[in-house]
C-alpha positions as MATLAB code, in Angstrom:
seq = 'MKGRCLMVYLSGRDVQRLMRRAHCTIRALSWHLGIPMTRIRMRRKHGIDNPHVARDWVEAITGKDPGPL';
ca = [
     -68.517  -32.149    7.121;
     -66.872  -33.138    4.024;
     -64.662  -32.531    2.063;
     -60.617  -32.065    3.196;
     -59.407  -31.630    6.609;
     -55.505  -30.325    7.009;
     -53.593  -31.422   10.298;
     -54.059  -30.316   13.065;
     -49.374  -30.052   13.208;
     -46.315  -30.430   10.723;
     -43.279  -32.358   11.901;
     -40.610  -31.791   10.624;
     -40.254  -34.744    8.718;
     -43.294  -33.577    7.214;
     -42.359  -30.584    6.000;
     -38.822  -32.153    4.536;
     -40.965  -34.467    2.520;
     -43.939  -31.942    1.461;
     -40.912  -29.899   -0.580;
     -39.567  -32.500   -1.840;
     -42.866  -33.761   -3.054;
     -43.501  -30.611   -4.396;
     -39.762  -29.495   -5.787;
     -39.553  -26.281   -2.984;
     -36.661  -25.383   -2.219;
     -36.069  -24.133    1.231;
     -34.470  -20.297   -0.855;
     -38.346  -20.041   -3.122;
     -40.531  -20.743   -0.023;
     -38.331  -17.927    2.940;
     -39.362  -15.534   -0.922;
     -42.439  -16.648   -0.483;
     -42.960  -16.308    2.730;
     -41.167  -13.864    2.795;
     -38.903  -14.652    6.264;
     -35.803  -16.515    6.913;
     -34.475  -19.227    5.680;
     -32.717  -20.043    8.943;
     -36.205  -20.107   10.264;
     -37.759  -22.512    7.240;
     -34.797  -24.906    8.549;
     -35.796  -25.423   12.204;
     -39.551  -25.917   11.078;
     -37.898  -29.053    8.716;
     -36.336  -30.018   11.713;
     -38.947  -29.515   14.936;
     -41.922  -28.996   12.664;
     -45.069  -26.533   12.580;
     -48.118  -26.867   15.361;
     -50.115  -23.876   14.342;
     -53.048  -25.199   12.729;
     -53.228  -21.646   11.039;
     -49.439  -21.383   10.549;
     -49.687  -25.105    9.186;
     -52.183  -24.437    6.739;
     -50.121  -21.088    5.514;
     -47.133  -23.517    4.846;
     -48.690  -26.443    2.379;
     -50.727  -23.750    0.413;
     -47.061  -22.000   -0.034;
     -45.259  -24.631   -1.075;
     -48.024  -26.195   -2.721;
     -49.520  -23.249   -4.285;
     -53.261  -25.143   -3.766;
     -55.879  -23.513   -1.270;
     -54.968  -27.055    1.266;
     -59.399  -25.877    2.088;
     -60.914  -25.192    5.472;
     -59.933  -26.610    8.703;
];
């Protein structure tokens, strides 16, 4: 199957990098996902190991659908 493929997980460093590239602030992401800013900071530090959650975060940060898992 050809096409884009999302990584199985996002490390904290990957989350930080993606947010910087997309010019997404912690406050804006918190509002968009409806979760506390402390959870955003925790995920920026420890990463995301659930592929479905990682896909949702990528979509929330970039504003674009990352495609199928």
